Structures are given as structure tokens and as C-alpha cells.
Coordinates of C-alpha atoms in Angstrom, one line a residue:
Chain A
M1 CA 0.0 0.0 0.0
R2 CA 2.8 2.4 0.8
E3 CA 4.3 2.0 -2.6
I4 CA 1.0 2.8 -4.2
A5 CA 0.6 5.8 -2.0
V6 CA 4.1 7.1 -3.1
I7 CA 3.2 6.8 -6.8
F8 CA -0.3 8.3 -6.1
R9 CA 1.2 11.4 -4.4
K10 CA 3.7 11.8 -7.3
E11 CA 1.0 11.6 -9.9
L12 CA -1.0 14.3 -8.1
R13 CA 2.0 16.5 -7.7
D14 CA 2.8 16.1 -11.4
A15 CA -0.8 17.1 -12.3
Y16 CA -0.5 20.2 -10.2
R17 CA 3.0 21.1 -11.4
G18 CA 2.3 20.4 -15.0
R19 CA -0.6 22.8 -14.7
W20 CA -3.0 20.5 -16.6
L21 CA -5.2 20.2 -13.5
I22 CA -5.7 23.9 -13.4
A23 CA -6.0 24.2 -17.2
F24 CA -8.7 21.5 -17.3
A25 CA -10.5 23.2 -14.4
G26 CA -10.4 26.5 -16.2
T27 CA -11.7 24.8 -19.4
F28 CA -14.6 23.2 -17.6
A29 CA -15.5 26.5 -15.8
L30 CA -15.3 28.4 -19.1
V31 CA -17.4 25.9 -21.0
A32 CA -20.1 25.9 -18.3
L33 CA -20.3 29.7 -18.0
L34 CA -20.3 30.2 -21.8
L35 CA -23.1 27.7 -22.2
S36 CA -25.1 29.2 -19.5
L37 CA -24.5 32.6 -21.1
V38 CA -25.6 31.4 -24.5
Q39 CA -28.7 29.7 -23.1
G40 CA -29.8 32.5 -20.8
S41 CA -32.3 34.9 -22.2
G42 CA -31.0 38.3 -22.7
G43 CA -27.5 37.0 -22.1
D44 CA -27.7 36.8 -18.3
I45 CA -25.8 34.0 -16.8
G46 CA -28.0 31.5 -15.0
Q47 CA -31.2 33.2 -16.0
Q48 CA -32.8 29.9 -16.9
G49 CA -31.5 28.2 -13.7
F50 CA -29.2 25.1 -13.7
S51 CA -31.5 22.8 -15.6
R52 CA -31.1 24.1 -19.2
T53 CA -27.4 24.7 -18.6
T54 CA -27.0 21.1 -17.2
A55 CA -28.8 19.6 -20.1
G56 CA -26.5 21.4 -22.5
L57 CA -23.4 20.6 -20.5
I58 CA -24.1 16.9 -20.5
N59 CA -23.8 16.8 -24.3
L60 CA -20.6 18.9 -24.2
C61 CA -19.1 16.8 -21.4
L62 CA -19.8 13.6 -23.1
L63 CA -17.4 14.9 -25.8
L64 CA -14.9 16.7 -23.6
V65 CA -14.4 14.5 -20.5
P66 CA -13.8 11.2 -22.4
L67 CA -11.2 12.9 -24.6
L68 CA -9.2 14.3 -21.7
A69 CA -9.4 11.2 -19.7
L70 CA -8.5 8.8 -22.5
V71 CA -5.5 11.0 -23.5
L72 CA -4.3 11.3 -19.9
G73 CA -4.6 7.6 -19.2
A74 CA -3.1 6.5 -22.5
S75 CA 0.0 8.7 -22.1
S76 CA 0.7 7.7 -18.5
I77 CA 2.5 4.3 -18.6
A78 CA 3.5 4.6 -22.3
G79 CA 5.1 7.9 -21.6
E80 CA 7.0 6.5 -18.7
R81 CA 8.1 3.5 -20.8
E82 CA 9.3 5.8 -23.6
R83 CA 11.3 8.1 -21.3
G84 CA 12.9 5.0 -19.6
T85 CA 11.6 6.0 -16.2
L86 CA 9.3 3.0 -16.1
A87 CA 12.3 0.7 -16.1
T88 CA 14.0 2.8 -13.4
L89 CA 10.8 2.6 -11.3
L90 CA 10.4 -1.2 -11.8
A91 CA 14.0 -1.7 -10.7
Q92 CA 12.9 -0.6 -7.2
P93 CA 11.0 -2.6 -4.6
I94 CA 7.7 -2.1 -6.4
S95 CA 5.6 -4.3 -8.8
S96 CA 4.1 -3.2 -12.1
S97 CA 0.7 -3.6 -10.6
Q98 CA 1.5 -1.1 -7.8
V99 CA 2.9 1.4 -10.3
I100 CA -0.3 1.1 -12.5
I101 CA -2.7 1.3 -9.6
G102 CA -0.9 4.3 -8.0
K103 CA -0.8 6.2 -11.3
Y104 CA -4.5 5.4 -12.0
L105 CA -5.6 6.5 -8.6
G106 CA -3.5 9.7 -8.9
L107 CA -5.0 10.5 -12.3
V108 CA -8.5 9.8 -11.1
A109 CA -8.0 12.1 -8.1
A110 CA -6.5 14.8 -10.2
V111 CA -9.3 14.7 -12.8
W112 CA -11.9 14.7 -10.1
A113 CA -10.2 17.7 -8.6
S114 CA -10.3 19.6 -11.9
I115 CA -13.9 18.7 -12.5
A116 CA -14.9 19.8 -9.0
L117 CA -12.9 22.9 -9.2
G118 CA -14.0 23.9 -12.8
F119 CA -17.7 23.1 -12.5
G120 CA -17.8 24.1 -8.9
T121 CA -16.5 27.6 -9.7
A122 CA -18.9 27.9 -12.7
G123 CA -21.8 26.7 -10.5
M124 CA -21.0 29.3 -7.8
V125 CA -20.9 32.1 -10.4
M126 CA -24.2 31.0 -11.8
A127 CA -25.7 30.8 -8.3
L128 CA -24.6 34.3 -7.6
V129 CA -26.3 35.7 -10.8
S130 CA -29.7 33.9 -10.3
P131 CA -31.5 32.1 -7.5
I132 CA -30.7 28.4 -7.1
T133 CA -33.7 26.2 -7.9
D134 CA -32.3 22.9 -9.1
V135 CA -28.8 22.7 -7.8
N136 CA -29.2 18.9 -7.3
H137 CA -29.3 18.3 -11.0
Y138 CA -26.1 20.3 -11.5
L139 CA -24.4 18.4 -8.7
L140 CA -25.5 15.1 -10.2
F141 CA -24.1 16.1 -13.5
V142 CA -20.8 17.0 -11.9
A143 CA -20.7 13.5 -10.2
L144 CA -21.6 11.8 -13.5
S145 CA -18.7 13.6 -15.2
A146 CA -16.4 12.3 -12.5
V147 CA -17.7 8.8 -12.9
L148 CA -17.3 9.0 -16.7
A149 CA -13.7 10.2 -16.3
T150 CA -13.0 7.3 -14.0
A151 CA -14.2 4.8 -16.5
M152 CA -12.4 6.4 -19.5
L153 CA -9.1 6.7 -17.5
S154 CA -9.3 3.0 -16.9
I155 CA -9.7 2.4 -20.7
G156 CA -6.8 4.8 -21.3
M157 CA -4.6 2.9 -18.9
L158 CA -5.2 -0.3 -20.8
I159 CA -4.3 1.4 -24.1
S160 CA -1.2 2.8 -22.4
V161 CA 0.0 -0.6 -21.1
L162 CA -0.6 -2.2 -24.5
S163 CA 1.3 0.5 -26.4
D164 CA 5.0 0.6 -27.0
G165 CA 5.3 4.4 -27.3
R166 CA 3.4 7.5 -26.2
L167 CA 2.5 8.5 -29.8
K168 CA 1.0 5.2 -30.6
A169 CA -1.0 5.2 -27.3
L170 CA -2.3 8.7 -28.0
S171 CA -3.3 7.7 -31.6
I172 CA -5.2 4.7 -30.3
A173 CA -6.8 6.8 -27.7
I174 CA -8.0 9.4 -30.2
V175 CA -9.4 6.6 -32.5
A176 CA -11.1 5.1 -29.5
W177 CA -12.6 8.4 -28.5
F178 CA -13.8 9.0 -32.1
V179 CA -15.5 5.6 -32.2
M180 CA -17.0 5.7 -28.8
V181 CA -18.2 9.3 -28.9
L182 CA -19.1 10.0 -32.5
L183 CA -19.7 6.7 -34.3
Y184 CA -21.1 4.5 -31.6
D185 CA -24.5 6.0 -31.1
L186 CA -25.7 5.8 -34.7
G187 CA -23.4 2.9 -35.7
A188 CA -24.4 0.6 -32.8
V189 CA -28.1 1.4 -33.2
G190 CA -28.0 0.6 -36.8
L191 CA -26.1 -2.7 -36.2
A192 CA -28.4 -3.6 -33.3
L193 CA -31.5 -3.0 -35.3
A194 CA -30.1 -5.0 -38.2
V195 CA -29.4 -8.0 -35.9
S196 CA -32.5 -7.7 -33.7
S197 CA -34.9 -4.9 -33.0
S198 CA -35.6 -6.0 -29.4
G199 CA -35.1 -3.7 -26.4
R200 CA -32.7 -6.2 -24.9
T201 CA -30.3 -5.8 -27.8
L202 CA -30.4 -2.1 -27.6
L203 CA -29.8 -2.2 -23.9
L204 CA -26.7 -4.4 -24.5
V205 CA -25.5 -1.8 -27.0
V206 CA -25.8 0.9 -24.3
L207 CA -24.0 -1.1 -21.8
G208 CA -21.2 -1.7 -24.2
N209 CA -20.1 1.9 -24.0
P210 CA -19.5 3.8 -20.8
I211 CA -20.4 7.1 -22.5
E212 CA -23.8 5.7 -23.5
C213 CA -24.2 4.5 -19.9
V214 CA -23.6 8.0 -18.6
R215 CA -25.8 9.5 -21.3
I216 CA -28.8 7.3 -20.4
L217 CA -28.1 7.7 -16.7
A218 CA -28.3 11.4 -17.1
I219 CA -31.5 11.2 -19.0
M220 CA -33.1 9.0 -16.3
S221 CA -31.8 11.1 -13.4
L222 CA -32.3 14.6 -14.8
E223 CA -35.0 14.8 -17.4
P224 CA -36.5 11.6 -18.7
D225 CA -38.2 13.3 -21.6
L226 CA -35.1 15.1 -22.8
E227 CA -35.0 14.6 -26.6
V228 CA -31.6 16.1 -27.3
L229 CA -29.6 13.2 -25.9
G230 CA -29.8 10.9 -28.9
P231 CA -32.1 8.2 -30.3
L232 CA -30.5 5.3 -28.3
G233 CA -30.9 7.2 -25.0
S234 CA -34.6 8.0 -25.5
Y235 CA -35.4 4.4 -26.7
V236 CA -33.7 2.6 -23.8
A237 CA -35.0 5.0 -21.2
N238 CA -38.5 4.0 -22.1
E239 CA -37.7 0.2 -22.3
V240 CA -35.9 -0.3 -18.9
G241 CA -37.6 1.9 -16.4
T242 CA -36.0 4.3 -14.0
A243 CA -34.9 2.5 -10.8
A244 CA -33.7 -0.7 -12.4
G245 CA -32.1 1.2 -15.2
I246 CA -30.1 3.5 -12.8
A247 CA -28.9 0.5 -10.8
L248 CA -27.9 -1.4 -13.9
L249 CA -26.2 1.5 -15.6
G250 CA -24.4 2.4 -12.3
S251 CA -23.2 -1.2 -11.9
M252 CA -22.0 -1.2 -15.5
L253 CA -20.1 2.0 -15.0
A254 CA -18.3 0.4 -12.1
V255 CA -17.4 -2.5 -14.3
W256 CA -16.1 -0.1 -16.9
A257 CA -13.9 1.6 -14.3
L258 CA -12.5 -1.7 -13.0
A259 CA -12.4 -4.2 -15.9
P260 CA -10.0 -2.3 -18.2
L261 CA -7.8 -1.6 -15.3
A262 CA -7.7 -5.3 -14.3
A263 CA -6.9 -6.2 -17.9
A264 CA -4.1 -3.6 -17.8
L265 CA -2.7 -5.2 -14.7
A266 CA -2.8 -8.6 -16.2
V267 CA -1.1 -7.5 -19.4
A268 CA 1.6 -5.6 -17.5
R269 CA 2.5 -8.8 -15.6
T270 CA 3.3 -10.5 -18.8
R271 CA 5.3 -7.7 -20.4
D272 CA 9.0 -6.9 -20.1
A273 CA 9.9 -3.5 -18.5
Chain B
M1 CA 23.9 -14.3 -1.9
L2 CA 23.1 -14.4 -5.7
N3 CA 22.3 -17.6 -7.4
A4 CA 21.4 -17.9 -11.1
T5 CA 20.7 -21.2 -12.8
G6 CA 19.6 -22.0 -16.4
L7 CA 18.9 -18.4 -17.3
T8 CA 17.5 -18.3 -20.8
K9 CA 15.8 -15.3 -22.5
R10 CA 14.5 -15.4 -26.0
Y11 CA 13.3 -12.6 -28.2
G12 CA 11.3 -14.5 -30.9
D13 CA 13.7 -17.1 -32.3
V14 CA 16.8 -15.3 -31.0
A15 CA 18.3 -16.5 -27.7
A16 CA 19.7 -13.4 -26.0
L17 CA 20.7 -15.6 -23.1
D18 CA 21.1 -19.3 -23.3
D19 CA 21.4 -21.4 -20.2
V20 CA 23.6 -19.1 -18.2
G21 CA 24.3 -19.8 -14.5
F22 CA 26.6 -18.7 -11.7
E23 CA 26.8 -18.1 -8.0
L24 CA 28.1 -15.0 -6.2
N25 CA 28.9 -14.7 -2.5
A26 CA 29.0 -11.7 -0.2
G27 CA 32.2 -9.7 -0.6
E28 CA 32.8 -10.8 -4.2
V29 CA 32.8 -8.8 -7.4
L30 CA 31.7 -10.6 -10.6
A31 CA 32.6 -8.9 -13.8
V32 CA 30.2 -9.8 -16.7
I33 CA 32.1 -9.1 -19.9
G34 CA 31.4 -9.6 -23.6
A35 CA 31.0 -7.7 -26.8
N36 CA 28.0 -5.5 -27.6
G37 CA 25.0 -7.8 -28.1
A38 CA 26.6 -10.6 -26.1
G39 CA 23.8 -10.6 -23.6
K40 CA 25.2 -8.5 -20.7
T41 CA 22.3 -6.1 -20.3
T42 CA 19.8 -8.9 -20.8
L43 CA 21.4 -10.8 -18.0
I44 CA 21.3 -7.8 -15.7
K45 CA 17.6 -7.3 -16.5
C46 CA 16.9 -10.9 -15.7
L47 CA 18.8 -10.5 -12.3
M48 CA 16.6 -7.5 -11.6
G49 CA 13.4 -9.2 -12.7
L50 CA 12.8 -6.5 -15.3
V51 CA 12.2 -9.1 -18.1
K52 CA 10.4 -12.5 -18.1
F53 CA 12.9 -15.3 -18.4
Q54 CA 13.3 -19.0 -18.1
G55 CA 15.5 -20.3 -15.3
N56 CA 15.9 -19.3 -11.7
V57 CA 17.4 -16.3 -9.9
T58 CA 17.5 -15.9 -6.1
V59 CA 18.8 -13.0 -4.1
D60 CA 19.5 -14.0 -0.5
G61 CA 17.1 -16.9 -1.1
I62 CA 14.3 -14.8 -2.5
D63 CA 13.1 -15.7 -6.0
V64 CA 13.3 -12.7 -8.3
A65 CA 10.6 -13.9 -10.7
R66 CA 8.1 -14.7 -8.0
S67 CA 8.8 -12.0 -5.4
G68 CA 10.4 -9.2 -7.4
P69 CA 9.8 -6.3 -5.1
A70 CA 11.1 -8.3 -2.0
A71 CA 14.2 -9.4 -3.9
R72 CA 14.8 -5.8 -5.3
R73 CA 14.7 -4.5 -1.7
K74 CA 18.1 -6.2 -1.4
I75 CA 19.5 -4.9 -4.7
G76 CA 20.9 -1.5 -5.6
Y77 CA 20.9 -1.0 -9.4
L78 CA 22.9 1.4 -11.5
P79 CA 21.6 1.2 -15.1
Q80 CA 23.7 2.0 -18.2
N81 CA 21.6 5.1 -18.9
P82 CA 19.9 6.3 -15.7
A83 CA 16.4 7.7 -16.6
F84 CA 14.8 9.9 -13.9
H85 CA 11.8 12.2 -14.0
T86 CA 13.4 15.3 -15.4
D87 CA 11.0 17.8 -13.8
L88 CA 12.0 16.7 -10.3
T89 CA 15.0 18.2 -8.5
V90 CA 18.0 16.1 -7.4
A91 CA 16.7 16.3 -3.8
E92 CA 13.1 15.4 -4.8
T93 CA 14.3 12.5 -6.8
A94 CA 16.4 11.1 -3.9
L95 CA 13.4 11.6 -1.6
F96 CA 11.0 9.9 -4.0
Y97 CA 13.1 6.8 -4.2
A98 CA 13.8 6.9 -0.5
D99 CA 10.1 6.8 0.1
L100 CA 9.7 3.9 -2.3
K101 CA 12.5 2.0 -0.5
R102 CA 11.2 3.0 3.0
V103 CA 14.4 4.9 3.8
S104 CA 14.5 8.1 5.8
A105 CA 14.7 11.5 4.2
A106 CA 17.9 12.1 6.2
R107 CA 19.6 9.1 4.5
A108 CA 18.5 10.5 1.1
H109 CA 20.0 13.9 1.8
Q110 CA 23.2 12.3 3.2
L111 CA 23.7 10.3 0.1
V112 CA 23.1 13.2 -2.2
E113 CA 26.0 14.9 -0.3
T114 CA 28.1 11.7 -0.4
V115 CA 28.0 11.4 -4.2
G116 CA 28.9 15.1 -4.6
L117 CA 25.6 16.5 -5.6
G118 CA 24.9 18.5 -2.5
E119 CA 25.3 21.8 -4.2
H120 CA 23.1 20.7 -7.0
A121 CA 20.3 19.4 -4.8
A122 CA 17.9 22.1 -6.0
K123 CA 18.7 21.6 -9.6
K124 CA 16.2 19.9 -11.9
V125 CA 17.4 16.4 -13.0
G126 CA 16.8 17.5 -16.6
A127 CA 19.6 20.1 -16.3
L128 CA 22.2 17.5 -15.0
S129 CA 25.1 16.3 -17.1
G130 CA 25.4 12.6 -17.8
G131 CA 28.0 12.1 -15.1
M132 CA 25.9 13.9 -12.6
R133 CA 22.9 11.6 -13.4
Q134 CA 25.2 8.6 -12.9
R135 CA 26.1 10.0 -9.5
L136 CA 22.4 10.5 -8.7
S137 CA 21.7 7.0 -9.9
L138 CA 24.5 5.7 -7.6
A139 CA 22.9 7.6 -4.6
V140 CA 19.5 6.0 -5.4
A141 CA 21.2 2.5 -5.7
L142 CA 22.8 2.9 -2.3
L143 CA 19.8 4.3 -0.5
A144 CA 18.6 1.1 1.2
E145 CA 22.1 -0.2 2.0
P146 CA 21.6 -3.2 -0.4
M147 CA 23.3 -6.6 0.0
L148 CA 23.9 -6.8 -3.7
L149 CA 24.9 -4.0 -6.1
V150 CA 24.2 -4.5 -9.9
F151 CA 26.1 -2.1 -12.2
D152 CA 25.2 -2.2 -15.9
E153 CA 28.1 -0.7 -17.9
P154 CA 28.6 2.1 -15.4
V155 CA 31.8 3.4 -17.0
A156 CA 30.1 4.1 -20.4
G157 CA 30.4 7.9 -20.9
L158 CA 32.6 8.5 -17.9
D159 CA 35.9 10.3 -18.1
M160 CA 39.0 8.7 -16.7
P161 CA 38.9 10.3 -13.2
A162 CA 35.2 9.3 -12.8
R163 CA 36.1 5.8 -14.0
L164 CA 38.9 5.5 -11.4
E165 CA 36.5 6.8 -8.8
L166 CA 34.0 4.1 -9.8
R167 CA 36.7 1.5 -9.5
R168 CA 37.4 2.7 -5.9
L169 CA 33.7 2.7 -5.1
V170 CA 33.3 -0.9 -6.3
L171 CA 36.2 -2.0 -4.2
E172 CA 34.8 -0.1 -1.2
Q173 CA 31.5 -1.9 -1.6
R174 CA 33.2 -5.3 -1.9
D175 CA 35.3 -4.6 1.3
S176 CA 32.1 -3.7 3.2
G177 CA 30.8 -7.2 2.4
R178 CA 28.5 -6.4 -0.4
A179 CA 28.3 -8.6 -3.5
V180 CA 28.7 -6.7 -6.8
V181 CA 27.8 -7.6 -10.3
L182 CA 29.5 -5.4 -12.8
S183 CA 28.8 -5.5 -16.5
T184 CA 31.4 -4.0 -18.7
H185 CA 33.0 -4.4 -22.1
W186 CA 36.2 -2.8 -21.2
L187 CA 38.6 -5.5 -20.1
E188 CA 41.2 -3.2 -18.5
D189 CA 38.9 -2.6 -15.6
V190 CA 38.5 -6.3 -14.8
P191 CA 41.9 -7.2 -13.2
Y192 CA 41.6 -4.2 -10.8
I193 CA 38.1 -4.8 -9.5
A194 CA 36.8 -8.3 -10.2
D195 CA 37.3 -11.5 -8.2
R196 CA 35.4 -13.6 -10.8
V197 CA 34.6 -13.2 -14.5
L198 CA 31.6 -14.3 -16.5
A199 CA 32.3 -13.9 -20.2
L200 CA 29.3 -14.0 -22.5
E201 CA 29.4 -14.7 -26.2
R202 CA 26.1 -14.6 -28.2
G203 CA 24.1 -15.2 -25.1
K204 CA 26.1 -18.2 -23.9
C205 CA 28.7 -18.6 -21.1
A206 CA 32.1 -18.6 -22.8
F207 CA 34.0 -18.4 -19.5
L208 CA 33.2 -18.5 -15.8
G209 CA 36.0 -18.5 -13.3
P210 CA 38.5 -16.5 -11.3
A211 CA 39.6 -13.2 -12.8
S212 CA 43.2 -14.4 -12.6
E213 CA 42.4 -17.1 -15.1
S214 CA 40.3 -15.0 -17.4
A215 CA 43.2 -13.5 -19.4
A216 CA 44.1 -16.8 -20.9
A217 CA 40.5 -17.4 -22.1
I218 CA 39.7 -14.0 -23.3
S219 CA 41.7 -12.1 -25.9
P220 CA 41.2 -8.3 -26.1
L221 CA 41.7 -7.2 -29.7
S222 CA 43.4 -4.2 -31.1
R223 CA 43.0 -2.7 -34.6
L224 CA 46.3 -1.0 -35.5
Y225 CA 46.4 1.5 -38.4
L226 CA 49.8 1.9 -39.9
R227 CA 51.1 4.3 -42.6
L228 CA 54.4 3.2 -43.9
N229 CA 57.1 4.5 -46.2
G230 CA 56.3 2.4 -49.2
H231 CA 57.6 -1.1 -48.3
T232 CA 54.1 -2.5 -47.9
P233 CA 54.6 -6.0 -49.3
D234 CA 57.7 -6.5 -47.1
A235 CA 55.8 -5.1 -44.2
I236 CA 52.9 -7.5 -44.6
G237 CA 55.2 -10.5 -44.2
I238 CA 56.8 -9.0 -41.1
I239 CA 53.5 -8.3 -39.6
Q240 CA 52.3 -11.8 -40.2
E241 CA 55.4 -13.2 -38.5
A242 CA 54.9 -10.8 -35.5
A243 CA 51.2 -11.5 -35.1
P244 CA 50.7 -15.0 -36.3
A245 CA 46.9 -15.0 -35.5
G246 CA 46.3 -11.5 -36.9
A247 CA 44.7 -10.3 -40.0
V248 CA 46.0 -7.6 -42.4
A249 CA 44.0 -5.5 -44.8
R250 CA 44.6 -2.4 -46.9
S251 CA 42.6 0.8 -46.5
G252 CA 43.9 3.5 -48.9
D253 CA 47.4 4.5 -47.7
W254 CA 46.9 2.5 -44.5
L255 CA 47.5 -1.0 -43.5
V256 CA 44.9 -2.2 -41.0
V257 CA 46.2 -4.9 -38.6
R258 CA 43.7 -6.7 -36.4
C259 CA 45.6 -8.6 -33.8
K260 CA 45.7 -9.5 -30.1
A261 CA 46.3 -6.5 -28.0
L262 CA 49.4 -8.0 -26.6
D263 CA 50.9 -8.4 -30.1
K264 CA 50.5 -4.9 -31.4
A265 CA 53.7 -3.5 -29.8
M266 CA 55.6 -6.4 -31.3
V267 CA 54.3 -5.6 -34.8
V268 CA 55.6 -2.0 -34.6
E269 CA 58.9 -3.1 -33.0
R270 CA 59.5 -5.7 -35.8
L271 CA 58.8 -3.2 -38.5
L272 CA 61.2 -0.7 -37.1
A273 CA 63.8 -3.3 -36.6
S274 CA 63.5 -4.3 -40.3
G275 CA 64.2 -0.7 -41.3
I276 CA 60.6 0.1 -42.3
R277 CA 59.7 3.6 -41.2
V278 CA 56.3 4.0 -39.7
L279 CA 55.1 7.4 -40.8
D280 CA 52.0 7.4 -38.7
F281 CA 49.9 5.0 -36.7
R282 CA 46.8 4.9 -34.5
V283 CA 45.2 2.2 -32.4
E284 CA 41.6 1.2 -31.7
E285 CA 41.0 -1.0 -28.7
A286 CA 38.2 -3.4 -29.4
P287 CA 35.7 -4.4 -26.7
A288 CA 36.1 -7.7 -25.0
E289 CA 36.0 -10.6 -27.4
T290 CA 36.4 -14.2 -26.5
A291 CA 38.8 -16.5 -28.3
S292 CA 36.3 -17.8 -30.8
S293 CA 35.1 -14.3 -31.8
F294 CA 38.7 -13.5 -32.4
H295 CA 39.0 -16.6 -34.5
D296 CA 36.1 -15.3 -36.6
L297 CA 37.8 -12.0 -37.1
T298 CA 41.0 -13.5 -38.4
H299 CA 39.1 -14.9 -41.3
E300 CA 37.7 -11.6 -42.5
G301 CA 40.9 -10.0 -43.6
D302 CA 41.5 -9.1 -47.2
I303 CA 45.1 -10.4 -47.2
R304 CA 44.9 -13.2 -44.8

């Protein structure tokens, strides 16, 4: 545990020193405030309350958060390997599993901090401008963003362990992001409908992508009749029902946060430093 | 202290190490020698548990493959090219590795001073010279007062004073009861510091025994470039007499003589004694080669 804690602390310190933690927080805050400004009538920030801003932010965050998390995760171990520092680390009394877990937890904590700082700051500014009516929705959105980042970091770590160099890892991460964020919704629906038009098949399609899981979870938790969240989301929300759906999707997100990481640990144990 | 048996490491169809084994006791220095690509670094990586391998390595009875972290707690490792996080300072780097090795901060600071980096403690690692990084790597290796020190080509890139200092350090560590594995391809270091020698050739053990007996089994090579005053055909005959196992080739105005290092002075001496003027010469010392490698080289010459 101590070795994991040492790596965890270093990862957090690197995030702070490298300024990406602050840069991401600033980006999140800016995006939230700009969206609120655009959606507010007459240009007043927060005029429409959190709800409309939250709905818009979900779609934006489903693009932004996976990209950042995938890139961070993918460059972590591959970058250390490329610089030779992974071999130096693994020549110490520490296992590859401890290095990976420490780095993963450090990245998760740093990304959570940037999400909390960025959206927290934006939320406070919006609250100052207009009375708070539905702050719970906004907080839930922030939490879902953190959960999504956790799952995508796990996928990024697996990509990183499988890749020989940082550039290769980043390229795979970008392709994965493109497929999961942009192609999956329409492509998977088309494929699922071609194979079988049952609700069960579509549900499996949703569970096969953590971004879809978060999207549907957001629909169920925030505004079940929200039409802007894509065809798959609306369809599955009606098929499954709220309580069971939330439990199922939440469990699946936990699997997405743990399974790629477990695979990364297994792969790392078979690889040379 | 260190026991290796049946060490084999393959990269695809190529055996980088093939059934290598040895034992090393406390207070002994083992020099691992061989040409580039002979398998020295692969052997070191196996000893450290950095690569998967067949065979068995134990350090103080702990299996490196099964209990890597526990075994590495007893090893201090100085890699050929130390790679640290360049954004950390010297002091932060020492403290980070001290934390990993469960060593006090005071010990880390003390070692930074000991290796002569005290005045550079606040300097970023990225701004250090190669020699300074080697010193930092040495400090990190010594942090946990290991029972076994593993040095992978530590003299590469070091100037002569630093190299002599390293020799002194290795002897100090040996005298303090530590076992030392030292990989090098420069044979002149071996008699000064090693008790035993393991010579690798294409991944196989070509010699394992006392350092005093290694000279007979291992022949360092020299490449002697000679520019003569025109009596080249005569000179070739004389060279072949002086260095019977050597090879001679022409390269422009130069004669290139590949011979045992011990024979090169004899070559020049015989030429001068025969009245052949040597207008110019230079010498390249080849890395360690075993007798069979040398035999291969003698069959590559243009003339012989």
C-alpha cells in the first residue's frame, strides 16, 4: 500500500505542477459559463437556472471528458516507458501492478479535482447571478462527469499498457474516442436493429459503451423526456424503467472503471519493463 | 547471496541468453564481460526481474521472478543510462526513491551529499550532465544499503577520473561485504576490481572462473592502423610473423592490422627493426572478445 501511495502522491503533484489540472478546471468552468450565457435569455448567466445549462453541459461533457481522460490515461504508462523512467521505477522494490494502480488513482484524483474545481466555480458564479432552484441536477451532472472520467481513464490505462510508445498510445486513444463518442450512437443502433430490434439488444448496446451508460443515466436522473440526448438514449430509457435502469447502468459503469484496469494489470504482468 | 541457474531469455527465435548460470557470494565482485550484443544487459535485466525469463534467480534466497519487489529491496541497481523524471530536482528524486525504498529523508540527503551532488540538490534532473545523473543513480542505488549491487556498464560515458573513482567505489562496496555484479565491455577494468569473471558470447557462457584465469581465455583485440614509407609487401610478411593469429588489410594508404592487444607492440617493433619507417599510426582497442570471436575476425581479412 505504501508504494501505491508514493506513486499516487507523485502523480497528483505532477498534475498540479504540469498545470494541466488547473488548465482543465479552467476549461470546464469556461465551458459551463459560456453555455449558461448562450442559453440564458438576454445574455444573463444562469437566468434559466441550472436545468437548461445542465442539459447542454451533458452533451458537451460527453465529448470533452472522455477525450481528456483517454489522453491522460493513454500517455501515462506509455510515456514512462518511452522516457525510460518505467524501467527505473520497476528496478525498485515495487511491482508493475503497484505502479499502475498508483498512477491510475493519482490521475482519477487529479481529474476529479479539476472537474470539481471547474464546474464548482462555474456553479457558484451562476448561483450568484440567479437564484438556485435545481442545484441537485447540477451536482448530479458533476458527479456523472467524474464517474465517466474514472471509466475512461481505466480504458486509457489499458491502451497505455498495450502500447510501446506514447505517440502510438495517443493515436489509439483518439481513435477510441472518435468511435465511442461520435460513431457508436448511430453505428451501434444501426447494427443492433439490423441484428435484432428488441429492447434487450439495444440495452446491451448501451452497456457496451460507458459514454452511453452516462448519457442514459443522465436522462433518467435529470430529465427523462429530454429529446436532445440521442435516439438510443430515449429508446432505452423507455424500455428499462427508472430505478432498475439506474442500478444497472451504475453497476455497468463500475465494471467499466475496473475491468480495463484489471486487464491492464494482467497485461503488464506478462510484459518486459 | 546471488544464485542464477539456467537463465534463458528469448526474443522471438533469437536467444539473447542461453542457459547461463553462476553463484556470487557476499564480498565478491563478478565482472560480466562480452562484446556489444553478447547478452550482458539482458542478463542484468533478468537478475533485476525486469524481463520475463526461463531459469531461476534468487537473491538472499528470494526468488526474483516470484517475489520481485522483495528481492529488489536487497538490490541496488545502477543502469547504463539512468532515466529519472526530469521535472524533479535532485533532492526530490532522492526523496521519492527513498520513500519507495522505505528509507529516511535524512539518509537520502546524506547520500546526495556523499555522491557530490549537495550543491546541485535544488537543480532539476533534466539540467544535470550525464556524469551527474550517474552520481544520482548511484545515490539511489545505495539508499537502502543493499546486500547486492548491480552495475550495468557504469563506465560508459565517464571520463578517466570518474572511472577511477568508480573502481574505488566498487572495491569499497566489496570490502564492506556487499556482492557486486559489474557488467562492462572494457577488459582493462577487470583485473583491478573483479574476483570472478563471466564472459558472455552470443548469449552463452564462454568463460566463468577466477579473474586471474580469465586473461588466458579472453583475448582483447586491437586494430592497428599503420602508414608506412612504401615497403608495404615486405611489411605484410613481417606483420604476419609478429602477429601469427592476426589479419591484415589495406585501406587507402593505411595497413589495418587486427591482432591480439598483446601483439601490437611487437608488430611496430619488428617493422622498425626491419628498417621500415612508420610514418603514422593509431590504435583502436576493441571491446572484450572471446577466443572464438577473435578466430572469426581473423578470417575476415583481405590479405589473410
